[in-house]
Tab-separated table of C-alpha atoms in Angstrom:
chain	number	residue	atom	x	y	z
A	1473	UNK	CA	9.782	25.164	17.887
A	1474	UNK	CA	9.741	25.688	14.405
A	1475	UNK	CA	7.943	28.564	12.110
A	1476	UNK	CA	5.856	27.975	8.827
A	1477	UNK	CA	6.635	31.588	7.992
A	1478	UNK	CA	10.488	30.174	7.799
A	1479	UNK	CA	9.025	27.107	5.713
A	1480	UNK	CA	7.419	29.435	2.994
A	1481	UNK	CA	10.378	32.044	3.119
A	1482	UNK	CA	11.600	29.744	0.455
A	1483	UNK	CA	11.182	30.938	-3.689
A	1484	UNK	CA	8.518	29.048	-4.775
A	1485	UNK	CA	7.338	27.344	-2.530
A	1486	UNK	CA	3.733	29.619	-1.619
A	1487	UNK	CA	3.659	28.779	-5.362
A	1488	UNK	CA	3.786	24.876	-5.703
A	1489	UNK	CA	1.781	24.554	-2.716
A	1490	UNK	CA	-1.470	26.503	-4.111
A	1491	UNK	CA	-1.129	24.459	-8.105
A	1492	UNK	CA	-0.753	21.321	-5.441
A	1493	UNK	CA	-3.610	22.136	-3.189
A	1494	UNK	CA	-5.592	23.067	-6.536
A	1495	UNK	CA	-4.451	19.335	-7.939
A	1496	UNK	CA	-5.254	17.758	-4.806
A	1497	UNK	CA	-9.252	19.189	-4.475
A	1498	UNK	CA	-10.692	17.569	-7.138
A	1499	UNK	CA	-9.444	13.760	-6.464
A	1500	UNK	CA	-11.228	14.167	-2.738
A	1501	UNK	CA	-13.904	15.836	-5.385
A	1502	UNK	CA	-14.017	12.977	-7.479
A	1503	UNK	CA	-15.502	9.671	-5.775
A	1504	UNK	CA	-19.071	11.372	-4.532
A	1505	UNK	CA	-19.140	13.321	-7.661
A	1506	UNK	CA	-19.492	10.307	-9.822
A	1507	UNK	CA	-21.589	8.150	-6.758
A	1508	UNK	CA	-24.024	11.208	-6.890
A	1509	UNK	CA	-23.864	12.104	-11.108
A	1510	UNK	CA	-24.310	7.490	-11.325
A	1511	UNK	CA	-26.850	7.383	-9.755
A	1512	UNK	CA	-29.315	10.519	-10.684
A	1513	UNK	CA	-28.945	8.836	-14.181
A	1514	UNK	CA	-29.512	5.491	-13.732
A	1515	UNK	CA	-31.339	5.423	-10.657
A	1516	UNK	CA	-28.407	3.293	-8.711
A	1517	UNK	CA	-27.083	3.233	-5.699
A	1518	UNK	CA	-24.884	-0.035	-6.101
A	1519	UNK	CA	-23.940	0.704	-9.979
A	1520	UNK	CA	-22.890	4.166	-8.709
A	1521	UNK	CA	-20.375	2.209	-6.018
A	1522	UNK	CA	-19.052	-0.273	-8.385
A	1523	UNK	CA	-18.653	2.151	-10.594
A	1524	UNK	CA	-16.645	4.330	-7.430
A	1525	UNK	CA	-14.689	0.917	-6.646
A	1526	UNK	CA	-13.656	0.412	-10.262
A	1527	UNK	CA	-12.067	3.733	-9.839
A	1528	UNK	CA	-10.299	3.032	-7.174
A	1529	UNK	CA	-9.179	-0.056	-7.993
A	1530	UNK	CA	-7.788	1.366	-11.283
A	1531	UNK	CA	-5.622	4.653	-8.764
A	1532	UNK	CA	-4.345	2.059	-7.082
A	1533	UNK	CA	-2.967	0.029	-9.880
A	1534	UNK	CA	-1.224	3.653	-12.491
A	1535	UNK	CA	-0.763	5.729	-9.473
A	1536	UNK	CA	2.231	4.027	-8.466
A	1537	UNK	CA	3.454	3.784	-12.286
A	1538	UNK	CA	2.673	7.004	-12.716
A	1539	UNK	CA	5.009	8.191	-9.870
A	1540	UNK	CA	7.306	6.163	-11.827
A	1541	UNK	CA	7.491	7.983	-14.515
A	1542	UNK	CA	7.391	11.581	-12.133
A	1543	UNK	CA	10.709	10.598	-10.720
A	1544	UNK	CA	12.144	9.495	-13.708
A	1545	UNK	CA	11.105	12.448	-16.342
A	1546	UNK	CA	10.120	15.211	-14.148
A	1547	UNK	CA	7.187	16.343	-12.774
A	1548	UNK	CA	5.622	19.241	-15.703
A	1549	UNK	CA	7.286	16.377	-18.456
A	1550	UNK	CA	4.389	13.538	-16.531
A	1551	UNK	CA	2.260	15.260	-14.158
A	1552	UNK	CA	0.894	18.135	-16.867
A	1553	UNK	CA	-0.083	14.862	-19.650
A	1554	UNK	CA	-1.401	12.892	-16.935
A	1555	UNK	CA	-3.322	15.349	-15.128
A	1556	UNK	CA	-4.811	16.201	-18.895
A	1557	UNK	CA	-5.728	12.527	-19.980
A	1558	UNK	CA	-7.991	11.841	-16.314
A	1559	UNK	CA	-9.402	15.386	-16.852
A	1560	UNK	CA	-10.708	14.150	-20.708
A	1561	UNK	CA	-11.727	10.604	-19.185
A	1562	UNK	CA	-13.705	12.772	-16.201
A	1563	UNK	CA	-15.365	14.505	-19.030
A	1564	UNK	CA	-16.354	11.541	-20.458
A	1565	UNK	CA	-18.259	9.716	-17.793
A	1566	UNK	CA	-19.590	13.302	-17.683
A	1567	UNK	CA	-21.434	13.052	-20.827
A	1568	UNK	CA	-21.555	9.251	-20.702
A	1569	UNK	CA	-24.031	9.912	-18.195
A	1570	UNK	CA	-25.174	13.205	-19.333
A	1571	UNK	CA	-26.558	10.845	-22.376
A	1572	UNK	CA	-28.111	7.010	-21.014
A	1573	UNK	CA	-24.651	5.337	-21.820
A	1574	UNK	CA	-24.880	1.748	-20.816
A	1575	UNK	CA	-23.108	0.991	-17.893
A	1576	UNK	CA	-20.043	-1.430	-18.932
A	1577	UNK	CA	-18.697	2.845	-20.713
A	1578	UNK	CA	-18.918	3.697	-17.468
A	1579	UNK	CA	-16.803	1.306	-16.261
A	1580	UNK	CA	-14.032	2.076	-18.869
A	1581	UNK	CA	-14.328	5.833	-18.486
A	1582	UNK	CA	-13.479	6.360	-14.645
A	1583	UNK	CA	-11.389	2.682	-14.779
A	1584	UNK	CA	-8.873	5.405	-17.427
A	1585	UNK	CA	-9.430	7.979	-15.381
A	1586	UNK	CA	-7.223	6.716	-13.084
A	1587	UNK	CA	-4.091	7.933	-14.518
A	1588	UNK	CA	-3.910	11.686	-12.828
A	1589	UNK	CA	-1.356	12.257	-11.065
A	1590	UNK	CA	0.028	12.618	-6.802
A	1591	UNK	CA	-0.126	16.248	-6.299
A	1592	UNK	CA	0.298	16.299	-2.979
A	1593	UNK	CA	3.501	13.929	-3.110
A	1594	UNK	CA	5.038	15.785	-5.740
A	1595	UNK	CA	4.497	18.449	-3.275
A	1596	UNK	CA	6.604	16.415	-0.490
A	1597	UNK	CA	9.311	15.662	-3.067
A	1598	UNK	CA	9.547	19.850	-3.509
A	1599	UNK	CA	10.268	20.281	-0.269
A	1600	UNK	CA	12.661	17.069	0.567
A	1601	UNK	CA	14.304	18.454	-2.369
A	1602	UNK	CA	14.115	21.867	-0.965
A	1603	UNK	CA	14.719	21.232	2.716
A	1604	UNK	CA	17.390	18.328	1.788
A	1605	UNK	CA	20.046	19.427	4.954
A	1606	UNK	CA	17.066	20.674	6.845
A	1607	UNK	CA	15.067	17.735	8.945
A	1608	UNK	CA	13.269	19.618	11.285
A	1609	UNK	CA	11.757	21.901	7.875
A	1610	UNK	CA	10.681	19.039	6.331
A	1611	UNK	CA	9.490	17.916	9.930
A	1612	UNK	CA	7.693	20.801	9.216
A	1613	UNK	CA	6.539	20.722	5.580
A	1614	UNK	CA	5.001	17.329	6.436
A	1615	UNK	CA	2.851	18.333	9.198
A	1616	UNK	CA	1.574	21.269	6.901
A	1617	UNK	CA	1.040	18.871	4.325
A	1618	UNK	CA	-1.173	16.344	6.450
A	1619	UNK	CA	-3.428	19.645	7.268
A	1620	UNK	CA	-3.962	20.327	3.174
A	1621	UNK	CA	-4.631	16.826	2.937
A	1622	UNK	CA	-7.365	16.994	5.663
A	1623	UNK	CA	-8.610	20.684	5.505
A	1624	UNK	CA	-9.145	18.961	0.622
A	1625	UNK	CA	-11.113	15.991	1.895
A	1626	UNK	CA	-12.988	18.269	3.701
A	1627	UNK	CA	-13.639	20.444	1.325
A	1628	UNK	CA	-13.840	18.366	-1.445
A	1629	UNK	CA	-16.733	16.104	-0.893
A	1630	UNK	CA	-18.875	19.482	0.578
A	1631	UNK	CA	-18.806	21.638	-2.942
A	1632	UNK	CA	-19.205	18.328	-5.182
A	1633	UNK	CA	-22.809	17.695	-3.249
A	1634	UNK	CA	-23.199	21.291	-3.416
A	1635	UNK	CA	-21.769	21.118	-7.632
A	1636	UNK	CA	-24.064	18.592	-8.228
A	1637	UNK	CA	-27.640	19.059	-5.855
A	1638	UNK	CA	-28.274	22.945	-7.471
A	1639	UNK	CA	-26.219	22.902	-10.759
A	1640	UNK	CA	-26.690	19.742	-12.133
A	1641	UNK	CA	-25.336	15.989	-10.821
A	1642	UNK	CA	-22.535	16.312	-13.900
A	1643	UNK	CA	-21.113	20.052	-13.085
A	1644	UNK	CA	-18.785	18.680	-10.192
A	1645	UNK	CA	-16.526	16.292	-12.419
A	1646	UNK	CA	-16.756	19.032	-14.852
A	1647	UNK	CA	-15.188	21.605	-12.519
A	1648	UNK	CA	-13.096	18.884	-9.955
A	1649	UNK	CA	-11.492	18.305	-14.370
A	1650	UNK	CA	-11.259	21.863	-14.788
A	1651	UNK	CA	-9.379	22.414	-11.782
A	1652	UNK	CA	-7.302	19.377	-11.662
A	1653	UNK	CA	-5.862	20.753	-15.232
A	1654	UNK	CA	-5.676	24.121	-13.366
A	1655	UNK	CA	-3.914	23.184	-10.278
A	1656	UNK	CA	-1.377	21.079	-12.630
A	1657	UNK	CA	-0.820	23.669	-14.579
A	1658	UNK	CA	0.366	26.142	-11.289
A	1659	UNK	CA	2.392	23.702	-10.417
A	1660	UNK	CA	4.633	21.981	-12.926
A	1661	UNK	CA	5.395	25.822	-14.010
A	1662	UNK	CA	7.078	26.230	-10.890
A	1663	UNK	CA	10.349	24.931	-11.707
A	1664	UNK	CA	13.479	25.799	-9.862
A	1665	UNK	CA	11.221	23.963	-7.129
A	1666	UNK	CA	11.423	20.762	-9.164
A	1667	UNK	CA	13.345	18.361	-7.782
A	1668	UNK	CA	16.354	17.240	-10.581
A	1669	UNK	CA	14.690	13.534	-12.535
A	1670	UNK	CA	16.374	10.273	-11.629
A	1671	UNK	CA	19.153	9.578	-13.781
A	1672	UNK	CA	19.150	6.147	-15.827
A	1673	UNK	CA	20.320	3.108	-14.128
A	1674	UNK	CA	21.720	-0.054	-16.419
A	1675	UNK	CA	18.930	-2.803	-16.381
A	1676	UNK	CA	15.403	-2.729	-14.398
A	1677	UNK	CA	15.247	-0.636	-11.558
A	1678	UNK	CA	14.272	-3.228	-8.444
A	1679	UNK	CA	11.038	-2.830	-7.370
A	1680	UNK	CA	10.530	-0.492	-4.172
A	1681	UNK	CA	8.480	-3.482	-2.563
A	1682	UNK	CA	11.098	-5.563	-2.317
A	1683	UNK	CA	11.975	-3.536	1.058
A	1684	UNK	CA	10.272	-5.055	3.913
A	1685	UNK	CA	10.600	-1.484	6.404
A	1686	UNK	CA	9.005	-0.133	3.329
A	1687	UNK	CA	6.167	-3.144	3.077
A	1688	UNK	CA	5.727	-3.125	6.424
A	1689	UNK	CA	5.294	0.983	6.556
A	1690	UNK	CA	2.383	0.112	3.617
A	1691	UNK	CA	1.085	-2.249	5.953
A	1692	UNK	CA	0.632	-0.276	8.636
A	1693	UNK	CA	-0.741	2.263	6.383
A	1694	UNK	CA	-3.514	-0.731	4.892
A	1695	UNK	CA	-4.637	-0.590	7.393
A	1696	UNK	CA	-4.797	3.034	9.016
A	1697	UNK	CA	-7.136	3.136	6.017
A	1698	UNK	CA	-9.450	1.012	7.407
A	1699	UNK	CA	-9.839	3.393	9.824
A	1700	UNK	CA	-10.682	6.013	8.344
A	1701	UNK	CA	-13.075	4.210	5.386
A	1702	UNK	CA	-15.159	2.837	8.340
A	1703	UNK	CA	-15.626	5.764	10.793
A	1704	UNK	CA	-17.291	7.130	7.562
A	1705	UNK	CA	-20.013	4.724	6.937
A	1706	UNK	CA	-20.594	3.912	10.617
A	1707	UNK	CA	-20.255	7.460	10.742
A	1708	UNK	CA	-23.472	8.354	8.959
A	1709	UNK	CA	-25.071	5.395	9.642
A	1710	UNK	CA	-24.874	6.721	13.480
A	1711	UNK	CA	-26.245	10.061	13.237
A	1712	UNK	CA	-29.909	8.795	10.656
A	1713	UNK	CA	-29.901	6.309	13.609
A	1714	UNK	CA	-30.122	8.768	16.133
A	1715	UNK	CA	-32.219	11.034	12.977
A	1716	UNK	CA	-29.420	13.650	12.712
A	1717	UNK	CA	-29.061	12.379	9.488
A	1718	UNK	CA	-27.867	16.005	8.500
A	1719	UNK	CA	-25.028	15.799	11.267
A	1720	UNK	CA	-23.216	13.005	9.583
A	1721	UNK	CA	-21.563	16.067	7.767
A	1722	UNK	CA	-20.669	18.149	10.592
A	1723	UNK	CA	-19.565	15.242	12.810
A	1724	UNK	CA	-17.508	14.593	10.026
A	1725	UNK	CA	-15.518	17.184	9.390
A	1726	UNK	CA	-15.003	17.334	13.208
A	1727	UNK	CA	-12.803	14.604	12.808
A	1728	UNK	CA	-11.009	16.325	10.418
A	1729	UNK	CA	-10.592	18.562	11.739
A	1730	UNK	CA	-9.164	18.009	15.123
A	1731	UNK	CA	-6.664	15.829	13.075
A	1732	UNK	CA	-5.444	19.151	10.871
A	1733	UNK	CA	-4.839	20.865	14.252
A	1734	UNK	CA	-3.463	18.062	15.570
A	1735	UNK	CA	-0.880	17.808	12.843
A	1736	UNK	CA	-0.302	22.428	12.984
A	1737	UNK	CA	0.486	21.856	16.245
A	1738	UNK	CA	2.915	18.875	15.902
A	1739	UNK	CA	4.318	21.040	12.554
A	1740	UNK	CA	5.597	23.133	15.053
A	1741	UNK	CA	7.837	21.544	17.495
A	1742	UNK	CA	11.227	19.770	16.193
A	1743	UNK	CA	11.180	15.753	15.852
A	1744	UNK	CA	12.212	13.774	18.557
A	1745	UNK	CA	13.955	10.280	18.979
A	1746	UNK	CA	13.970	8.056	14.638
A	1747	UNK	CA	10.996	8.176	12.181
A	1748	UNK	CA	10.293	5.017	13.152
A	1749	UNK	CA	10.013	5.128	16.602
A	1750	UNK	CA	7.209	7.866	16.056
A	1751	UNK	CA	4.586	6.229	13.433
A	1752	UNK	CA	5.115	3.763	16.229
A	1753	UNK	CA	4.372	6.070	18.722
A	1754	UNK	CA	1.889	8.046	16.615
A	1755	UNK	CA	0.717	4.681	15.933
A	1756	UNK	CA	-0.339	3.450	18.978
A	1757	UNK	CA	-1.447	6.715	20.029
A	1758	UNK	CA	-4.577	6.597	17.411
A	1759	UNK	CA	-5.137	2.926	18.271
A	1760	UNK	CA	-6.545	4.908	21.903
A	1761	UNK	CA	-7.887	7.679	20.392
A	1762	UNK	CA	-9.859	5.676	17.716
A	1763	UNK	CA	-11.796	4.207	20.693
A	1764	UNK	CA	-13.496	7.296	22.266
A	1765	UNK	CA	-16.926	7.020	20.121
A	1766	UNK	CA	-17.568	4.091	21.518
A	1767	UNK	CA	-18.296	5.950	24.120
A	1768	UNK	CA	-20.848	8.094	23.128
A	1769	UNK	CA	-24.538	8.182	23.764
A	1770	UNK	CA	-25.516	11.562	21.924
A	1771	UNK	CA	-24.641	13.999	19.245
A	1772	UNK	CA	-22.683	16.459	20.838
A	1773	UNK	CA	-20.349	13.743	23.384
A	1774	UNK	CA	-20.128	12.274	20.000
A	1775	UNK	CA	-18.712	15.259	18.261
A	1776	UNK	CA	-16.626	16.060	21.387
A	1777	UNK	CA	-14.710	12.812	20.713
A	1778	UNK	CA	-14.006	12.605	17.159
A	1779	UNK	CA	-12.825	15.883	17.884
A	1780	UNK	CA	-10.523	13.898	20.483
A	1781	UNK	CA	-10.007	10.958	17.930
A	1782	UNK	CA	-9.203	13.189	15.306
A	1783	UNK	CA	-5.909	13.973	17.308
A	1784	UNK	CA	-4.396	10.249	16.026
A	1785	UNK	CA	-4.675	10.820	12.966
A	1786	UNK	CA	-2.271	13.887	11.451
A	1787	UNK	CA	1.050	13.182	13.218
A	1788	UNK	CA	0.470	9.533	12.852
A	1789	UNK	CA	0.850	10.393	8.898
A	1790	UNK	CA	3.581	12.648	9.100
A	1791	UNK	CA	6.054	10.052	10.996
A	1792	UNK	CA	4.451	7.997	8.298
A	1793	UNK	CA	5.426	10.225	5.651
A	1794	UNK	CA	8.656	11.558	7.076
A	1795	UNK	CA	9.511	7.385	7.146
A	1796	UNK	CA	8.524	6.365	3.906
A	1797	UNK	CA	10.913	9.911	2.548
A	1798	UNK	CA	13.757	7.866	4.392
A	1799	UNK	CA	13.433	4.533	3.221
A	1800	UNK	CA	13.332	5.884	-0.293
A	1801	UNK	CA	16.269	5.377	-2.289
A	1802	UNK	CA	17.385	7.933	-4.597
A	1803	UNK	CA	16.000	9.066	-7.273
A	1804	UNK	CA	12.381	7.349	-6.259
A	1805	UNK	CA	10.798	9.722	-4.379
A	1806	UNK	CA	7.219	9.899	-5.364
A	1807	UNK	CA	6.974	6.200	-6.550
A	1808	UNK	CA	7.753	5.431	-2.721
A	1809	UNK	CA	4.619	7.825	-1.050
A	1810	UNK	CA	2.332	7.033	-3.755
A	1811	UNK	CA	2.820	3.760	-2.261
A	1812	UNK	CA	2.123	4.092	0.499
A	1813	UNK	CA	-0.794	6.358	-0.265
A	1814	UNK	CA	-2.310	3.497	-2.397
A	1815	UNK	CA	-1.990	1.606	0.659
A	1816	UNK	CA	-4.332	4.506	1.900
A	1817	UNK	CA	-6.952	4.008	-0.496
A	1818	UNK	CA	-7.097	0.199	-0.678
A	1819	UNK	CA	-8.249	0.319	3.012
A	1820	UNK	CA	-9.605	3.200	3.114
A	1821	UNK	CA	-12.712	1.050	0.205
A	1822	UNK	CA	-12.036	-2.273	2.753
A	1823	UNK	CA	-13.171	0.015	5.860
A	1824	UNK	CA	-16.606	1.042	3.880
A	1825	UNK	CA	-17.390	-2.561	3.542
A	1826	UNK	CA	-16.502	-3.703	7.016
A	1827	UNK	CA	-18.454	-0.757	8.855
A	1828	UNK	CA	-21.591	-0.852	5.995
A	1829	UNK	CA	-21.497	-5.018	7.020
A	1830	UNK	CA	-20.928	-4.156	10.865
A	1831	UNK	CA	-24.137	-1.812	10.667
A	1832	UNK	CA	-26.088	-4.080	8.962
A	1833	UNK	CA	-25.555	-6.791	11.356
A	1834	UNK	CA	-25.058	-5.159	14.773
A	1835	UNK	CA	-25.937	-1.785	14.355
A	1836	UNK	CA	-24.751	1.621	14.131
A	1837	UNK	CA	-24.161	2.065	18.061
A	1838	UNK	CA	-21.534	-0.924	17.533
A	1839	UNK	CA	-20.138	-0.047	14.510
A	1840	UNK	CA	-17.663	2.170	15.924
A	1841	UNK	CA	-15.648	-1.259	17.665
A	1842	UNK	CA	-14.771	-1.212	13.741
A	1843	UNK	CA	-12.526	1.469	13.215
A	1844	UNK	CA	-11.325	0.749	16.934
A	1845	UNK	CA	-10.313	-2.801	15.686
A	1846	UNK	CA	-8.607	-1.241	12.562
A	1847	UNK	CA	-6.841	0.791	15.228
A	1848	UNK	CA	-5.501	-1.528	17.032
A	1849	UNK	CA	-5.231	-3.883	14.210
A	1850	UNK	CA	-2.609	-0.693	12.410
A	1851	UNK	CA	-0.430	-1.052	15.764
A	1852	UNK	CA	-0.170	-4.673	16.207
A	1853	UNK	CA	1.422	-5.003	12.734
A	1854	UNK	CA	3.870	-1.724	13.605
A	1855	UNK	CA	4.882	-3.323	16.785
A	1856	UNK	CA	5.311	-6.833	14.313
A	1857	UNK	CA	6.607	-5.765	11.450
A	1858	UNK	CA	8.732	-2.314	12.517
A	1859	UNK	CA	9.609	-2.519	16.076
A	1860	UNK	CA	10.146	-6.459	16.925
A	1861	UNK	CA	12.640	-7.629	13.681
A	1862	UNK	CA	14.816	-4.270	15.424
A	1863	UNK	CA	14.488	-6.512	19.042
A	1864	UNK	CA	15.573	-9.914	17.544
A	1865	UNK	CA	18.625	-11.959	18.415
A	1866	UNK	CA	22.589	-10.288	17.022
A	1867	UNK	CA	24.793	-11.979	15.126
A	1868	UNK	CA	27.128	-13.467	17.225
A	1869	UNK	CA	30.514	-10.507	17.051
A	1870	UNK	CA	34.066	-11.477	15.410
A	1871	UNK	CA	36.338	-12.586	18.076
A	1872	UNK	CA	39.143	-11.211	18.578
A	1873	UNK	CA	42.405	-12.911	18.476
A	1874	UNK	CA	45.829	-12.321	20.273
A	1875	UNK	CA	47.267	-10.874	17.012
A	1876	UNK	CA	45.237	-7.278	17.153
A	1877	UNK	CA	42.352	-5.545	16.422
A	1878	UNK	CA	40.488	-7.727	13.126
A	1879	UNK	CA	42.055	-10.836	13.277
A	1880	UNK	CA	40.426	-13.712	12.031
A	1881	UNK	CA	38.080	-16.193	14.038
A	1882	UNK	CA	39.254	-19.698	15.503
A	1883	UNK	CA	39.332	-21.849	13.140
A	1884	UNK	CA	39.971	-19.488	9.768
A	1885	UNK	CA	43.736	-20.796	9.137
A	1886	UNK	CA	41.379	-23.908	8.509
A	1887	UNK	CA	39.725	-21.385	5.224
A	1888	UNK	CA	37.229	-21.620	6.920
A	1889	UNK	CA	35.059	-18.423	8.379
A	1890	UNK	CA	37.367	-16.232	7.460
A	1891	UNK	CA	35.482	-12.190	7.501
A	1892	UNK	CA	37.547	-9.295	5.878
A	1893	UNK	CA	37.618	-6.428	7.279
A	1894	UNK	CA	35.217	-3.800	7.502
A	1895	UNK	CA	35.621	-0.893	5.419
A	1896	UNK	CA	34.533	2.147	5.361
A	1897	UNK	CA	33.724	4.875	2.849
A	1898	UNK	CA	32.249	7.642	2.821
A	1899	UNK	CA	31.075	7.510	-0.525
A	1900	UNK	CA	28.172	5.026	-1.819
A	1901	UNK	CA	30.527	2.431	-4.102
A	1902	UNK	CA	28.835	0.739	-7.560
A	1903	UNK	CA	27.146	-2.520	-7.066
A	1904	UNK	CA	29.303	-5.239	-7.393
A	1905	UNK	CA	32.306	-3.286	-6.751
A	1906	UNK	CA	35.270	-3.994	-5.198
A	1907	UNK	CA	35.661	-3.088	-1.934
A	1908	UNK	CA	39.500	-4.557	-0.684
A	1909	UNK	CA	39.245	-8.194	0.044
A	1910	UNK	CA	34.898	-7.594	-0.871
A	1911	UNK	CA	32.633	-7.612	-2.423
A	1912	UNK	CA	30.087	-4.477	-1.805
A	1913	UNK	CA	26.003	-5.069	-1.755
A	1914	UNK	CA	23.238	-2.798	-2.025
A	1915	UNK	CA	20.511	-3.532	1.208
A	1916	UNK	CA	17.426	-6.010	-0.093
A	1917	UNK	CA	15.302	-3.258	-1.985
A	1918	UNK	CA	16.666	-0.153	-1.395
A	1919	UNK	CA	19.483	2.183	-2.977
A	1920	UNK	CA	22.300	4.417	-1.975
A	1921	UNK	CA	22.364	7.181	0.126
A	1922	UNK	CA	24.269	10.631	-0.777
A	1923	UNK	CA	25.779	11.369	2.289
A	1924	UNK	CA	25.825	8.063	3.956
A	1925	UNK	CA	28.545	5.811	5.235
A	1926	UNK	CA	28.470	2.301	3.828
A	1927	UNK	CA	29.981	-0.912	5.302
A	1928	UNK	CA	31.295	-4.073	2.733
């Protein structure tokens, strides 16, 4: 078993964790804060939802670019200005709603605020840097970070609703802006745990999404986001239809609590097998567990089913983030993890829309078919993109000749089909470098990995 106490024995780890969690909390507050604030000032939930969706779309577009700058120039140099700019636009949005600005101003202000840094990704990058030679510690760190995410997404909306209703509609977003800047300053101030910036390379960097495996993980994460987004909308509608609307928050909190408990337990044990296998197994467990809410007929049964269904979420996310870290080229870890997060965000947006459509057309009782179907889609996507390609037909092996190992195949004397001998290197050659008679080329969309063996 792995001890979380040992995980936090690294100098500076507790301090940057406090900073990252503080900076993550506002991101979970922002969406609810905007909906409450805009609907209160303009009297339209349609406008509030449209403004919130615009901000989410801006995050999907801008977040990977901010993460790329973080990788290139360092967390402190990029994250602090990005957090200040994001918080400033949140303040502008609060002032616009307070003083009755036209709707276009709300859209513009919230879209401009989409440049906030990915605090969770930066924390995971620090753990990967601190424990780069200890796979078990990285597994425990990813598990802890997933639990921190769950806690933020439970506490953030609750805090936002309290501030918006008990203090003022704009109070929630203003407090979120202050927390974002404060948390980012604390995180950036821990310089001894900060990963070094990636060295500059000649030419434009290869787009990460050229990696087929990273695209596959993003697709699975998008389906997982469909589960999250639809689950929230359907649970609220189910509670309202059952006459227990106030219980919706408790039910969603229990679902997150089930994920948190599973994440903590998952992080205590040494990981077995390859990350891709653990990821697919987690997706399979999540797909099965998401069918449990369909069995519920009363709030108590639904609470138990949602808690159990949440147990499949954290192991899936932990294994998925571990796989992303394995696939990320050297020096581009923040960008790779941010792309994964944007896949989840896109899925959440689509899941909320699908869940609302299902409830409106088929009733709240059948609404849980949407997260169950989304879990199945995630499993099928994982099988088709991550499992089946590895089990495809293998290339024919080279035939050996009486001349000895490594000889040419039949027909080589005629100058056709000659394959040069394999050169195994303990270091990554530069792209295009010739090794013997062979020319080295990087796998599509990937970069060299320190400590690996490379074959020409």
